[in-house]
XYZ file of C-alpha atoms in Angstrom:
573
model
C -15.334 -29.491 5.305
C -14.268 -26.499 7.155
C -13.300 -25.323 10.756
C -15.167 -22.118 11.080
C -15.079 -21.574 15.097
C -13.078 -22.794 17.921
C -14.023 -22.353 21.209
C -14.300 -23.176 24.743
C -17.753 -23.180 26.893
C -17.324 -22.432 30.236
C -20.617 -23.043 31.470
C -24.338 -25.045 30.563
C -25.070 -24.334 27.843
C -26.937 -25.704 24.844
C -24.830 -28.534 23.847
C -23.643 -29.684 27.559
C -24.922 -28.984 31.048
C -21.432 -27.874 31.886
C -18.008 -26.445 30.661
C -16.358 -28.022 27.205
C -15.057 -27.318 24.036
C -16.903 -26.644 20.690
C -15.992 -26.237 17.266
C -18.860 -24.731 14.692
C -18.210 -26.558 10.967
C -19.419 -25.667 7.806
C -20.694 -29.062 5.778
C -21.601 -30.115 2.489
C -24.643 -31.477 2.891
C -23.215 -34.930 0.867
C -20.446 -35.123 3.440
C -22.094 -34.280 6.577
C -22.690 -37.882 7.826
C -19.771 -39.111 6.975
C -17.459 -36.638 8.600
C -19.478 -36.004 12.169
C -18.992 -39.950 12.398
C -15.645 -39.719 12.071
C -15.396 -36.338 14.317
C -17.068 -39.230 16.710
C -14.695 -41.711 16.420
C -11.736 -40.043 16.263
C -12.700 -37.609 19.334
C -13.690 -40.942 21.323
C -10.118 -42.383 20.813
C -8.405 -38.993 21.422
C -10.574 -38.735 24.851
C -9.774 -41.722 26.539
C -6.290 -41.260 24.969
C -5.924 -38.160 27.002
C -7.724 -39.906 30.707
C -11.111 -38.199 29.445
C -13.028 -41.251 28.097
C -16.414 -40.056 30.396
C -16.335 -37.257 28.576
C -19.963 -36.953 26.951
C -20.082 -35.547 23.299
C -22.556 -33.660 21.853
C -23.468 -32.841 18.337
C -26.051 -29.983 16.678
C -26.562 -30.305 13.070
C -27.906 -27.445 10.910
C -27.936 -26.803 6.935
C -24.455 -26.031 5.831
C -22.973 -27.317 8.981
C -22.492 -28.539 12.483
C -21.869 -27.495 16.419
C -19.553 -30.739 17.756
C -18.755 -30.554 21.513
C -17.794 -32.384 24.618
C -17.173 -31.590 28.085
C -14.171 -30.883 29.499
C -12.448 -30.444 33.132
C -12.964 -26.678 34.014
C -8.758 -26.304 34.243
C -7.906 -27.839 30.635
C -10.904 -25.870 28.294
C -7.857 -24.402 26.101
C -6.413 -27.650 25.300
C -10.083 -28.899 24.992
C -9.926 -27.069 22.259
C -6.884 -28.724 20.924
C -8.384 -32.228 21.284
C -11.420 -30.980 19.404
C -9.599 -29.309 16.868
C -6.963 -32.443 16.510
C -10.338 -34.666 16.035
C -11.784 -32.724 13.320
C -8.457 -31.971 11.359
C -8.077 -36.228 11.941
C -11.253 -36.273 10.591
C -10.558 -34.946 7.255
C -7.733 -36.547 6.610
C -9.650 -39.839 6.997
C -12.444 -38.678 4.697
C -9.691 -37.370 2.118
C -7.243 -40.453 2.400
C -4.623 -38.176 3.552
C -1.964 -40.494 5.692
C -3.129 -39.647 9.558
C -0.538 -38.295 11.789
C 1.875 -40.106 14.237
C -0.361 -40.827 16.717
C 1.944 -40.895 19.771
C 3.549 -37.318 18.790
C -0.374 -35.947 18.003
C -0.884 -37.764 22.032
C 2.410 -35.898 23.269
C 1.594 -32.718 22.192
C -2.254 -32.480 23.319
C -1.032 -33.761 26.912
C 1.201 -30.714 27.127
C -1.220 -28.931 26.413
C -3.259 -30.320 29.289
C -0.642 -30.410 31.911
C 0.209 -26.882 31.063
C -3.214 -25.584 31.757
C -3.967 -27.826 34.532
C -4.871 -26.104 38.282
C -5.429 -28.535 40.930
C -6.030 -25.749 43.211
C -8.825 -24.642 41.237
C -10.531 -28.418 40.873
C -9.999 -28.496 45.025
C -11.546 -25.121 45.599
C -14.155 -25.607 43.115
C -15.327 -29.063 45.035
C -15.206 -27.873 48.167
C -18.019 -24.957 46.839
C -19.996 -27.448 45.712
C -19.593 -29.653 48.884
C -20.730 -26.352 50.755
C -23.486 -25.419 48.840
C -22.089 -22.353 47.339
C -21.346 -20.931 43.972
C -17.638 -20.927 42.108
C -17.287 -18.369 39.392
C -13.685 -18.886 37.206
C -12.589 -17.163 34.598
C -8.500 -16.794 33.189
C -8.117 -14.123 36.110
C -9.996 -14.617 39.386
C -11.802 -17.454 41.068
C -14.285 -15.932 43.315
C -16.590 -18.325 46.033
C -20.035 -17.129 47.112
C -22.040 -14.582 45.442
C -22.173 -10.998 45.998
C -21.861 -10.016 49.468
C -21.109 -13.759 50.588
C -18.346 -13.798 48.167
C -14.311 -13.887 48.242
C -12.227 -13.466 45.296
C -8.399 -14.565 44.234
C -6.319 -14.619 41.979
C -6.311 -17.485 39.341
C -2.723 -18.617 40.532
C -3.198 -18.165 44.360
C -5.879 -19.354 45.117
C -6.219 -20.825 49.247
C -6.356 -24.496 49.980
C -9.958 -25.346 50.588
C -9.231 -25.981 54.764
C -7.899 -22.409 55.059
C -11.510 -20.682 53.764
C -13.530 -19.862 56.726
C -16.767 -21.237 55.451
C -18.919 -20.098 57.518
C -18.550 -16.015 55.841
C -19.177 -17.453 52.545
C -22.373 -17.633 50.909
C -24.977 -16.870 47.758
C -26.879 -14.413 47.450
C -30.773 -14.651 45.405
C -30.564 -14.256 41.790
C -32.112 -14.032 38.873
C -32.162 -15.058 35.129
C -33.550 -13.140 32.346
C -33.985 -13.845 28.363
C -36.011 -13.295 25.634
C -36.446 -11.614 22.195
C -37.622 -8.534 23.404
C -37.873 -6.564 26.676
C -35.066 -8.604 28.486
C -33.728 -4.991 29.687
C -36.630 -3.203 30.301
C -37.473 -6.121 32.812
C -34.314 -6.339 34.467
C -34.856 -2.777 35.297
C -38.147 -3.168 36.557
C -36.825 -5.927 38.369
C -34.279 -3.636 40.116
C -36.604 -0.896 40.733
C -38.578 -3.797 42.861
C -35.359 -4.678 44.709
C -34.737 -1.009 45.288
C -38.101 -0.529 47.106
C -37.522 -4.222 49.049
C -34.509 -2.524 50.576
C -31.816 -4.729 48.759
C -28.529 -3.339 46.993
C -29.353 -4.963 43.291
C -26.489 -5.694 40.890
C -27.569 -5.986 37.288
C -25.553 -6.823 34.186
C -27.434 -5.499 30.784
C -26.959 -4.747 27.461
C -26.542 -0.905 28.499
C -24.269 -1.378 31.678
C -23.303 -3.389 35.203
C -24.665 -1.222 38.176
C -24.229 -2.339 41.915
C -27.206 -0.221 44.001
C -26.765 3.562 42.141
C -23.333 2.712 40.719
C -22.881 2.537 36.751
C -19.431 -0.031 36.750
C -18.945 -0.198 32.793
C -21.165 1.461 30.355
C -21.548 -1.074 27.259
C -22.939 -4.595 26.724
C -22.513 -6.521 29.308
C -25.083 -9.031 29.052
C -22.955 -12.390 28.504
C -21.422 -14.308 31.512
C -18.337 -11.734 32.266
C -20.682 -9.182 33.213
C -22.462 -11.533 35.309
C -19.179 -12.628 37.059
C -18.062 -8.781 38.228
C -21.683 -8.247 39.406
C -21.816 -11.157 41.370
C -18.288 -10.555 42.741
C -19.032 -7.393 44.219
C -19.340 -7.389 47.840
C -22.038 -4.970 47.752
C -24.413 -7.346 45.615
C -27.440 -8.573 47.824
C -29.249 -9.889 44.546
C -28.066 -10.248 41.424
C -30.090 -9.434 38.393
C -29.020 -11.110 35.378
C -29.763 -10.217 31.556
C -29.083 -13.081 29.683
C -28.651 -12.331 25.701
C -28.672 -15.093 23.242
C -24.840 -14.485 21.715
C -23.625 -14.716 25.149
C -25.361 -18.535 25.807
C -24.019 -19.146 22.689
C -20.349 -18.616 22.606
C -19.527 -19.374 26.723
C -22.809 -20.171 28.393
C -24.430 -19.123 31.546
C -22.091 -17.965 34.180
C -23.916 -19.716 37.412
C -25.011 -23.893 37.402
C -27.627 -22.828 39.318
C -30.359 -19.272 39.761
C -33.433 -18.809 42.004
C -35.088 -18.118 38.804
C -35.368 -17.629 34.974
C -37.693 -16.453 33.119
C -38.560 -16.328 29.570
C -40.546 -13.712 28.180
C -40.649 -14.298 24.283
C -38.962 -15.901 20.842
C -39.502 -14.025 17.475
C -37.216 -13.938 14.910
C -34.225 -12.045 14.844
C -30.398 -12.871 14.546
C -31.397 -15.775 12.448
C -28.668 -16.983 10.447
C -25.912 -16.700 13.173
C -24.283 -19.352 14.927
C -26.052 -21.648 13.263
C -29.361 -21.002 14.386
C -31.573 -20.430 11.668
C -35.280 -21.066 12.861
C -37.536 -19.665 15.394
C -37.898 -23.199 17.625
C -33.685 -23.407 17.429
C -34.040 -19.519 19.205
C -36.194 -21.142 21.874
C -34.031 -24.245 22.469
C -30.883 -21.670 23.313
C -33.047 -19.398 25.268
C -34.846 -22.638 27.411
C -31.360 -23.663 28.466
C -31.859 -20.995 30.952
C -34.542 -23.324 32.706
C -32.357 -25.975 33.297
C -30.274 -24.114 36.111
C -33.150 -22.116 37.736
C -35.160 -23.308 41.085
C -38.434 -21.675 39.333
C -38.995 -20.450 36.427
C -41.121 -17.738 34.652
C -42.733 -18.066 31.105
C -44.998 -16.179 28.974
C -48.641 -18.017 28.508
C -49.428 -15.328 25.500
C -45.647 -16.376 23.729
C -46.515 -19.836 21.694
C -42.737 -20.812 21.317
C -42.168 -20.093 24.732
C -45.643 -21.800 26.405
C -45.342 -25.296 24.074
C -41.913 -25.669 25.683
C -43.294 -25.995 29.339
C -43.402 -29.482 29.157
C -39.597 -29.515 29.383
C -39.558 -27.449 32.210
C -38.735 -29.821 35.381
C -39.201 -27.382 38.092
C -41.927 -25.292 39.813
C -43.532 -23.118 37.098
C -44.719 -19.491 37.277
C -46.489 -17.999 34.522
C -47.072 -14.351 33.314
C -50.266 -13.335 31.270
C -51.931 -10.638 29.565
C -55.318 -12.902 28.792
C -56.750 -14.072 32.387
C -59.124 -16.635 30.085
C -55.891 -18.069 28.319
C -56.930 -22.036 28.713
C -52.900 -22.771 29.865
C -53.650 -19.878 32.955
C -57.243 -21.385 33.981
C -55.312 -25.125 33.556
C -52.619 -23.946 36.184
C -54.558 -22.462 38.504
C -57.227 -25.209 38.537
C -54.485 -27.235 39.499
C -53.029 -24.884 42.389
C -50.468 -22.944 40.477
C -49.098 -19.781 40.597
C -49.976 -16.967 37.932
C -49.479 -12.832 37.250
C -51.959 -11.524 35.189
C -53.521 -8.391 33.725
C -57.355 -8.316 35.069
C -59.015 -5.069 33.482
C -56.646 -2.253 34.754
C -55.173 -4.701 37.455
C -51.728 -6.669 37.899
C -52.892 -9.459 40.251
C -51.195 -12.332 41.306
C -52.984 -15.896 41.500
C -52.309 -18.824 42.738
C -55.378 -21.580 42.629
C -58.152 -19.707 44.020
C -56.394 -16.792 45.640
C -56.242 -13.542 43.904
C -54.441 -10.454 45.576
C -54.469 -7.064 43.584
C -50.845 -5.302 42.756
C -51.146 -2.318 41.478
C -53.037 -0.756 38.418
C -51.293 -0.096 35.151
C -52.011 3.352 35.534
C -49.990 3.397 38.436
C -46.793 2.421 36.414
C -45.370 4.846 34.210
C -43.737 2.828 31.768
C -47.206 1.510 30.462
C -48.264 4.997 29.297
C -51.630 4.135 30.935
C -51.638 0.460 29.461
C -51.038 1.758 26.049
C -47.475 0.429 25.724
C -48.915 -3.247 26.013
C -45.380 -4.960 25.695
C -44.773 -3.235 29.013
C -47.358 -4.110 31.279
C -46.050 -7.743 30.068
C -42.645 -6.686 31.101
C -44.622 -5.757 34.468
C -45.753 -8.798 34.899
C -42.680 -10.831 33.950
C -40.759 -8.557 37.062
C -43.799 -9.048 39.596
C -43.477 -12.614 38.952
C -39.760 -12.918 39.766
C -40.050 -10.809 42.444
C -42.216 -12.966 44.044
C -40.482 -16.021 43.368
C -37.493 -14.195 45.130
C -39.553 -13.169 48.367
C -39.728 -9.195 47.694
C -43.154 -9.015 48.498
C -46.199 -7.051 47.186
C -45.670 -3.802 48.470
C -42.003 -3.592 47.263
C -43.855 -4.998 43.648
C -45.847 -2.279 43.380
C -43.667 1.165 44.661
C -40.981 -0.452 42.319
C -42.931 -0.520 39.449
C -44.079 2.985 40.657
C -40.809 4.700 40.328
C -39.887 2.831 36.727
C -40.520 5.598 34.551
C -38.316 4.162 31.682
C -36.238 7.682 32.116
C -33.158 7.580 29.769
C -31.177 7.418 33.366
C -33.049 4.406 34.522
C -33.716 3.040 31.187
C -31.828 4.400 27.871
C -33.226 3.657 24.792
C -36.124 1.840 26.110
C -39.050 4.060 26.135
C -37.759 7.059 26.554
C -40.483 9.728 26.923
C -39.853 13.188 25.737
C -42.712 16.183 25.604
C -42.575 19.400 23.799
C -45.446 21.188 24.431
C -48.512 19.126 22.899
C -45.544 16.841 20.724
C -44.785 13.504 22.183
C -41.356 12.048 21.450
C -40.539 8.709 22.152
C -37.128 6.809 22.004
C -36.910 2.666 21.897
C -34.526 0.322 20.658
C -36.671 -1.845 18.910
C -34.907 -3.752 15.905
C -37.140 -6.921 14.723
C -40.220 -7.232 13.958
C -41.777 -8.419 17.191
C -40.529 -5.313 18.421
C -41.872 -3.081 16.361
C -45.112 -4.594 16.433
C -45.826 -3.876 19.788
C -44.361 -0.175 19.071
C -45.869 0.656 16.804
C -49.469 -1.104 18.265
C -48.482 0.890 20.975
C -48.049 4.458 18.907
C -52.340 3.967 16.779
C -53.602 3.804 20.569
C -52.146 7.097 21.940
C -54.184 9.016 20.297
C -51.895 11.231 18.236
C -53.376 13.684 15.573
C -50.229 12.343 13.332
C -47.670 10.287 14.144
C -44.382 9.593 12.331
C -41.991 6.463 12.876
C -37.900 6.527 12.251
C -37.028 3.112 10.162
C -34.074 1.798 9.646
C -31.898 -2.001 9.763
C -28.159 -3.438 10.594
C -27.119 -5.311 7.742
C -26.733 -8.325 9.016
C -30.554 -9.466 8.591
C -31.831 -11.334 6.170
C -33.299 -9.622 3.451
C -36.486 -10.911 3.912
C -36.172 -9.795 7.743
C -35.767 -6.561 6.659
C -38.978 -6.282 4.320
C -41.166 -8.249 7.210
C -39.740 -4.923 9.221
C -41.705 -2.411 6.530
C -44.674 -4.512 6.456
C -45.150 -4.856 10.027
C -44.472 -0.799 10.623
C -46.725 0.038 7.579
C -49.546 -2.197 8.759
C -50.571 0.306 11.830
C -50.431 3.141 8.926
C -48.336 5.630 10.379
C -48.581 8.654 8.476
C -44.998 9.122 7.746
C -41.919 6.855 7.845
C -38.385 8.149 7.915
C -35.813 5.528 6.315
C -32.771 5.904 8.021
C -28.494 5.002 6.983
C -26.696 3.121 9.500
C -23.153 3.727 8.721
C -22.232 1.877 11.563
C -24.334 -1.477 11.180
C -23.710 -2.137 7.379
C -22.736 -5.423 8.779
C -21.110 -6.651 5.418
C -23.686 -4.711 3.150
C -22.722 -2.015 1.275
C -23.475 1.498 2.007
C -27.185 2.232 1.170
C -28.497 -1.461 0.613
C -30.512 -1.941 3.455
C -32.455 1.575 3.351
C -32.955 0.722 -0.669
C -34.575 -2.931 0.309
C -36.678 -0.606 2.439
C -37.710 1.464 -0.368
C -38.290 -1.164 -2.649
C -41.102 -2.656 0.114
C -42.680 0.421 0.710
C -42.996 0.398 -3.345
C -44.128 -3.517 -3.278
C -46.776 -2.326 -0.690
C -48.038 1.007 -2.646
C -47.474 3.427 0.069
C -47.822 6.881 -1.102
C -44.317 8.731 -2.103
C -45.588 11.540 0.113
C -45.839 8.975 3.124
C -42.243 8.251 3.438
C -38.595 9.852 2.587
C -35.150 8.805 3.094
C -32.440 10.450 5.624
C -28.306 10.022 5.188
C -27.851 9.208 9.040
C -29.562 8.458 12.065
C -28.834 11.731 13.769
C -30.763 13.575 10.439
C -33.689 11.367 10.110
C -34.197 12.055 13.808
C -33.642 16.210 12.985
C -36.014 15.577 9.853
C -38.938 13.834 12.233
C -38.212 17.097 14.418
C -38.779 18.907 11.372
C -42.090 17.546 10.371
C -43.369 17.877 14.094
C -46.641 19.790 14.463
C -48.806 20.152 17.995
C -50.645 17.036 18.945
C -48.356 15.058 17.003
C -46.253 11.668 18.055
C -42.996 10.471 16.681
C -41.494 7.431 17.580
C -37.840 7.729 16.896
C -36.352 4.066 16.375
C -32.768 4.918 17.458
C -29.583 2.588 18.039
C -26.428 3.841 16.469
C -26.489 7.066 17.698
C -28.594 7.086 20.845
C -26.511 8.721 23.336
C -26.369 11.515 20.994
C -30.347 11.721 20.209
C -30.923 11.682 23.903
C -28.924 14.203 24.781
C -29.967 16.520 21.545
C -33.570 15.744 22.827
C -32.583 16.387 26.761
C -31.367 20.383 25.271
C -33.816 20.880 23.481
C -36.213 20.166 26.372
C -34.093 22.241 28.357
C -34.279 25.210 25.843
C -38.311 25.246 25.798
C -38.515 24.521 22.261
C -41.654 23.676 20.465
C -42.729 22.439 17.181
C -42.916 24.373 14.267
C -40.038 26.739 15.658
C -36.524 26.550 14.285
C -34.312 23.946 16.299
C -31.715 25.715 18.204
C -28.361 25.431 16.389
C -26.726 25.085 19.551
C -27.861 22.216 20.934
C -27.105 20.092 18.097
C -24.269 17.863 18.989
């Protein structure tokens, strides 16, 4: 028995539809019953020792461990954590036959805690929100009322007595949820574009940045609930656009009760191992807690994990297809339902009978003319929120007009880069569902050659990591660039990952002349440079050092260079 994680949730979440305290465990598997019921029992008594006996608790089991929670008030989540720690560390004793502790001293010291954390200003303010419909976003600084433009902020220790708000200037403004394996960013952004050409000021919080209208706030990732809460507190925000990653759900939870929409685009493995999590169906039970707080939600019909959870949506359902004949499309229609779907060339948007034409794929420049499947789905995903959120069809199709995944609009994602007749392209992809759809993507442009950058963080199983070479060698590129990431060892040592690599290529009998091995990021992307001839593609899988290959890639645009010419020394960084 050991406490591996203490920490507080601040919003739903997985475990609890609201704010609590957790503690992750790591359990033999001979001891595991034993000690969550007495984590139960002792946590009951310590509850309604405290005045929280309605507490609910909440338990998730996995092998080698456990997730134990239960709510909490929103003004005591520290000492939450005290209580759940004090029940665990009870707990062990029991199961060891240590003595337990004084009981009234353990009861003395956890209501300190409690009555030094408590804020009945904040429990006031945050009922009267709820009384008036609105949202209340807290965090250890600010309490802020409203959403985006409708919003007012204050300080965590002055905050107003509920009668001296005027009401009547608060409110919420529309937003929107967004998770998934893959493309969560790419869709956000397309998302924006749409609110761009609706006329709305969009705030977004990403993996990449928070941006109010043309305004970069904070480079980095942003994609948990704190980036949510400064985009949603800026009074400049008329919708807020909200990637949703999986580590943020997982350590805090969502920053709002309640969304316009969510959607879900996919589940594939990646991250497996962490937090527990350690299957693709627990991925999809994090990612669906998104659907609990949304008014309508979005879901991929193509994504199994994501379409056989449907059933526990509760809500009005939209769904997103590339496959008009997919039986679970022609089912929802039939029975009046909404649907956005890829009809030849054509985005349309369903619902029973009614079809209404979007735009074309070849009228959005992110799909490379349909090739880069993955994005028309991302298309799709975006027209389908948009709607939900009123944008309209002409603001859904200029949007997705002026989404040209530029490393401005979109970095990393996509990135297009021409030299002459060489295509270049930059993307983030870093799983295998990822790189299936790049590397689909990549056999159906057409390219006389085409080479593809490889490489892994070291935090990935290793059988992740092979399942990475297979899928990648599978569309036969003709040349595959292993790559060092020096930065993303990730408790491996230096070399390990890019020698699994080798060792699959070897297990799959791929030519020695098909593939070679780079020190860096930065000189496997000089060494695909290198190898460039006219007419050829390489798609340059980048995430260390992207800044830098997008900018090396920007100069050398810039300085007219072509392949099979030196590179300029001078624009290497």
């Amino acid at each position: 028995m050991e406490l591996v994680d203490s920490r507080r949730l601040t919003g739903p979440n997985r475990l609890l539809p609201g704010p609590g305290a957790v503690i992750e465990v790591a359990l033999a598997n001979d001891v595991a019953e034993r000690a969550i019921d007495a984590w139960r029992a002792h946590a009951t008594r310590l509850l309604a020792a405290v005045g929280w006996e309605d507490a609910g608790l909440a338990e998730r089991r996995f092998d080698g461990g456990a997730s134990l929670a239960f709510d909490a008030p929103i003004d005591a989540l520290y000492a939450a954590t005290e209580v759940n720690e004090a029940a665990w560390a009870a707990a062990g004793r029991e199961l060891s036959g240590e003595p337990a502790r004084d009981a009234d001293e353990e009861l003395a010291e956890l209501r300190a805690h409690i009555d030094t954390e408590r804020n009945p200003a904040l429990v006031a303010l945050l009922e009267a929100a709820d009384l008036h419909g609105v949202a209340c976003l807290c965090d250890d600084d600010h309490v802020s009322i409203g959403l985006g433009e409708g919003s007012q902020t204050f300080a965590v220790d002055a905050l107003p007595a509920p009668d001296t708000v005027d009401w009547s200037k608060v409110h919420d403004v529309p937003t929107a949820m967004i998770t998934g394996t893959n493309g969560k960013s790419t869709t956000a952004r397309m998302l924006l574009a749409i609110a761009t050409a609706a006329g709305k000021v969009p705030g977004i919080s990403s993996t990449d940045w928070i941006r109010v209208g043309d305004e970069v706030l904070d480079d980095g990732d942003w994609s948990g609930p704190g980036g949510a809460r400064i985009v949603l507190r800026d009074p400049r925000t008329q919708l807020g656009i909200l990637e949703t990653a999986r580590g943020g759900m997982l350590r805090r939870g969502l920053a709002l009760e309640r969304t316009n929409v969510s959607a879900v685009l996919n589940v594939a493995e990646d991250h497996l191992g962490e937090w527990g999590i350690g299957t693709i169906d627990g991925l999809a039970d994090g990612k669906f807690v998104l659907t609990r707080v949304a008014h309508e939600v979005v879901l991929n019909a193509d994504d199994p994990p994501v379409a056989s959870r449907a059933d526990q949506v509760e809500v009005p359902l939209v769904w997103f297809s590339m496959d008009p004949s997919n039986p679970i499309i022609q089912d929802h229609l039939e029975a009046g339902g909404r649907a956005f779907l890829l009809n030849g060339e054509s985005l349309i948007r369903c619902e029973g009978e009614t079809l209404l034409e979007l735009t074309t794929v070849r009228n959005i420049p992110s799909t490379f003319d349909g090739a880069a499947k993955h994005n028309v789905a991302n298309a799709l995903a975006a027209a389908a929120m948009a709607d939900v959120l009123g944008l309209g069809a002409r603001a859904i199709a200029e949007g997705l007009a002026s989404f040209a995944s530029r490393p401005e609009d979109n970095p990393g994602r996509l990135n297009r880069f021409r030299f002459g007749d060489l295509n270049v392209l930059v993307d983030f992809a870093h799983n295998p569902h990822g790189q299936a759809s790049m590397v689909d993507m990549a056999k159906s442009m057409g390219a006389k050659r085409w080479l593809v950058v490889l490489g892994q963080a070291g935090d990935r199983e290793d059988e992740a990591i092979r399942n990475l070479v297979r899928v990648t060698w599978t569309a036969r590129p003709d040349h595959i660039v292993l790559k060092e990431m020096k930065a993303h060892l990730r408790g491996r040592s230096e070399g390990a990952v890019a020698a699994l690599m080798e060792d699959e290529l070897q297990n799959l009998e791929v030519p020695a002349d098909r593939w070679s091995r780079q020190p860096s990021e930065l000189a496997a992307v000089r060494s695909a440079l290198e190898w460039a001839e006219p007419g050829d593609l390489l798609l340059l899988m980048v995430h260390e050092s992207r800044g830098q290959t997008l900018t090396e890639l920007g100069r050398l645009s810039d300085a007219g260079w072509l392949p099979g010419t030196p590179i300029p020394s001078d624009v290497l960084a």
